[in-house]
Amino acid sequence: MTTLLEVKNLKKYFPAASNTLFNKRFLKAVDDVSFSIKKGETLGLVGESGCGKTTTGKTVIRLYEPTAGQIIYDGKDITKVNMLPYRRKMQIVFQDPYASLDPRMTVGDIVGEAIDIHNLAPSNAERKEKIITLLEHVGLNSEHANRFPHEFSGGQRQRIGIARALAVDPEFIVCDEPVSALDVSIQAQIINMFEELQEEMGLTYLFIAHDLSVVKHISNRIGVMYLGKLVELADSYELTFHSLHPYTKSLVSAIPVPDPKESRERQRIVLEGDVPSPLDPPSGCRFRTRCRYATKICAEEEPEFKEVRSGHFVACHHCCE
Amino acid sequence: MSEYLVDIQNLRLSFFTPAGEVKALNDVSIQMKQGDVLGIVGESGSGKSVTAYSLMGLVPEPGRILSGSIIFNGHRIHEMSEKELRQIRGNEISIIFQDPMTSLNPVFTIGNQIEEVILLHTDKNRKEARERAEELLSLVGINEPKKRLRQYPHELSGGMRQRVMIAIALACEPKLLIADEPTTALDVTIQAQILELMNELKEKIGMSIIMITHDLGVVASMCEKIAVMYAGKIVEYGTAEEIFYNPQHEYTKGLLLSIPKLTATEHEKLIPIEGTPVDMLMPPQGCPFAPRCQNTMKICLKEMPPYTDINEDHYSACWLLQKQAYMTMKDGVAR
Ligand SMILES: Nc1ncnc2c1ncn2[C@@H]1O[C@H](COP(=O)(O)OP(=O)(O)OP(=O)(O)O)[C@@H](O)[C@H]1O
Ligand SMILES: Nc1ncnc2c1ncn2[C@@H]1O[C@H](COP(=O)(O)OP(=O)(O)OP(=O)(O)O)[C@@H](O)[C@H]1O
Ligand code: SF4
Ligand SMILES: [Mg+2]
Ligand SMILES: [Mg+2]
């Protein structure tokens, strides 16, 4: 498979309120992150609130301008180019299916907007037909086109958001917590739909969620972020069953499994304390303040993100000893 | 006195909204013994929170109890005045909410807020209350409790605020702790800390817990008994083992098939429950799950199914079970 998206040493810093005029401070939301996604693949991104998942997703499609680093899409460096031609190819679906839909527009117009912007339908009849095809594709029907977002349930709104993203025939979609706000019984409908659309249309996903069970289910590979850093990246099963980074290990072990017996037998690695402030991250390894293996070198040197087994990347001084 | 700590019988509760009547609780009964840990799971809007609040005598406007009874620790909650109820709340029964920020007062220190509760509900003096507050913070695993007592809510992280809420809830050693999605707003590693804490406290203090959540993983790791709610009704009740390994209601079965399992070693396609959640303003006649059920029969669309006992501690409301029970009975007679 060929690589569709390659991200090299990506950084996104946000200016932060500073106490003095001259000492400008930055919040390093994404700090030197590298990964690539193959055509037709799903790369999952997990990590705790504020670790930089959304910022990564928005920066790779340049909804945020990167502070540093390179974004290569389909062989072309798009870090600084005019994005208009790429907007069609790279789409995003958001977490909150209500907030991301204009309440005053009908569903038909929400889906049709992008078709208009990119002149994808030469006539009104064709526009209408395309909208209906799209709605049907995501499990809605032509009747829904004239209704407004508030008339729909959460799951249906998410379908509308997905239809909107699909309207421009994209190749790559950033899915930012697309099922987190939905009822458990509805999540599966949407997850299956993402899988089916991918098979049919050969889509490539960057799938962001904090629920590792969901991410593992849908992704080929998973990246784990902690305080703006990618700390581990591997095949989904490898990452779930043979993780190497102490943070990933505790993350995996902390997930309550829906099985009373298994749950009783599971060894939880309960982490002490909280995630430190991203404005003032620990020196060296950012995880060291909560890591039970931390030694002197962890405070002094930042561990390198390196491939320790084929396709398995990890950033830790002690994980392979 | 009843042998139960919690005994809710046939509770019907509706909200009379401008858009119409929302039958939030439709004949809900729950029994719990001292020390029981009950999980309530179900879709958004199925009545989990309303059930729990009614137990504290809290029925938000425009809600009305239409019929049924709520007995807690011998008190007839549904017949008590607000003044009497206040004696019980925070004393014999406490609640922790999903979002600890909105339930802590931002302008008072943590210490102030815990001490207030202690002063209100016990005959301890200021100094004793302060000592107890410190003790409680240590109990819920907060380091440097002295320092924390002087801080304001915004100075604490989400996980720490939730611990403070638990400390406040425990201040009077309640017989029952209601936890309404206590970890939903928290990260998994922090959730693990809080769940571990609650498990420890349960052992130490021996209190009963009602754990409300939509996370089947959380109930599996915490609860001995589980009530599954759908559209204002408990559609299935049983021990955790029964619910997870021997589910009987079509909704429970569907729910278990629709969640991805972290421990699965190969890709299994999820089997979703088709359709959309119930519109509580226009609930279907008959079984509320009928419009989404794979096995709907004629009677399901007409009449609410009665409960069928699966075994001593497990029952479910589904017409299929009635049919099965009838068939077995008929077989028995024929033989
Ligand atoms: N537009 C912005 N301006 C300033 N800071 C921001 C902005 N967007 C995000 N941040 C900060 O960057 C960090 C990373 O945020 P981000 O939203 O990427 O995290 P996340 O991993 O998506 O978290 P969540 O799981 O809560 O969605 C956070 O500390 C956040 O406060
Ligand atoms: N104050 C109110 N006014 C009108 N309707 C209400 C009110 N409070 C609750 N309801 C309705 O009662 C029903 C049950 O609500 P409840 O809050 O118990 O659901 P829940 O199971 O806790 O859902 P969630 O998982 O979303 O918290 C819902 O249909 C809700 O819309
Ligand atoms: S580098 Fe050190 S502190 Fe960081 S995860 Fe590895 S052992 Fe822990
Ligand atoms: Mg995010
Ligand atoms: Mg609720």
PDB file of C-alpha atoms and ligand atoms in Angstrom, chain A residues 14 27 29 48-55 64 177 278, ligand 1:
ATOM      1  CA  PHE A  14      -0.533  28.217  20.824  1.00  0.00           C
ATOM      2  CA  LEU A  27       1.334  26.010  24.964  1.00  0.00           C
ATOM      3  CA  ALA A  29      -0.266  21.331  22.071  1.00  0.00           C
ATOM      4  CA  GLU A  48      -6.301  11.764  27.623  1.00  0.00           C
ATOM      5  CA  SER A  49      -8.152  15.039  27.398  1.00  0.00           C
ATOM      6  CA  GLY A  50      -5.894  17.871  26.309  1.00  0.00           C
ATOM      7  CA  CYS A  51      -3.062  15.682  25.014  1.00  0.00           C
ATOM      8  CA  GLY A  52      -3.335  17.196  21.529  1.00  0.00           C
ATOM      9  CA  LYS A  53      -5.449  14.770  19.479  1.00  0.00           C
ATOM     10  CA  THR A  54      -7.823  17.350  18.015  1.00  0.00           C
ATOM     11  CA  THR A  55      -5.001  19.794  17.413  1.00  0.00           C
ATOM     12  CA  TYR A  64      -4.619  25.126  12.049  1.00  0.00           C
ATOM     13  CA  GLU A 177     -14.548  11.615  18.430  1.00  0.00           C
ATOM     14  CA  PRO A 278       0.775  21.498  29.246  1.00  0.00           C
TER      15      PRO A 278
HETATM   16  N1  LIG C   1      -7.292  27.145  19.702  1.00  0.00           N
HETATM   17  C1  LIG C   1      -6.570  26.935  20.789  1.00  0.00           C
HETATM   18  N2  LIG C   1      -5.950  27.953  21.431  1.00  0.00           N
HETATM   19  C2  LIG C   1      -5.199  27.742  22.528  1.00  0.00           C
HETATM   20  N3  LIG C   1      -4.998  26.530  23.098  1.00  0.00           N
HETATM   21  C3  LIG C   1      -5.589  25.483  22.513  1.00  0.00           C
HETATM   22  C4  LIG C   1      -6.402  25.614  21.348  1.00  0.00           C
HETATM   23  N4  LIG C   1      -6.865  24.393  21.000  1.00  0.00           N
HETATM   24  C5  LIG C   1      -6.363  23.532  21.901  1.00  0.00           C
HETATM   25  N5  LIG C   1      -5.597  24.170  22.816  1.00  0.00           N
HETATM   26  C6  LIG C   1      -4.876  23.540  23.929  1.00  0.00           C
HETATM   27  O1  LIG C   1      -4.010  22.571  23.363  1.00  0.00           O
HETATM   28  C7  LIG C   1      -3.978  21.388  24.138  1.00  0.00           C
HETATM   29  C8  LIG C   1      -4.409  20.222  23.298  1.00  0.00           C
HETATM   30  O2  LIG C   1      -5.793  20.359  23.018  1.00  0.00           O
HETATM   31  P1  LIG C   1      -6.609  19.376  22.079  1.00  0.00           P
HETATM   32  O3  LIG C   1      -7.967  19.935  21.921  1.00  0.00           O
HETATM   33  O4  LIG C   1      -5.832  19.080  20.860  1.00  0.00           O
HETATM   34  O5  LIG C   1      -6.661  18.075  22.983  1.00  0.00           O
HETATM   35  P2  LIG C   1      -7.462  16.718  22.770  1.00  0.00           P
HETATM   36  O6  LIG C   1      -6.457  15.634  22.908  1.00  0.00           O
HETATM   37  O7  LIG C   1      -8.259  16.783  21.532  1.00  0.00           O
HETATM   38  O8  LIG C   1      -8.406  16.697  24.057  1.00  0.00           O
HETATM   39  P3  LIG C   1      -9.927  16.225  24.234  1.00  0.00           P
HETATM   40  O9  LIG C   1      -9.857  14.739  24.446  1.00  0.00           O
HETATM   41  O10 LIG C   1     -10.356  16.936  25.476  1.00  0.00           O
HETATM   42  O11 LIG C   1     -10.680  16.627  23.006  1.00  0.00           O
HETATM   43  C9  LIG C   1      -4.880  21.648  25.335  1.00  0.00           C
HETATM   44  O12 LIG C   1      -4.095  22.037  26.429  1.00  0.00           O
HETATM   45  C10 LIG C   1      -5.765  22.774  24.869  1.00  0.00           C
HETATM   46  O13 LIG C   1      -6.186  23.556  25.957  1.00  0.00           O
END
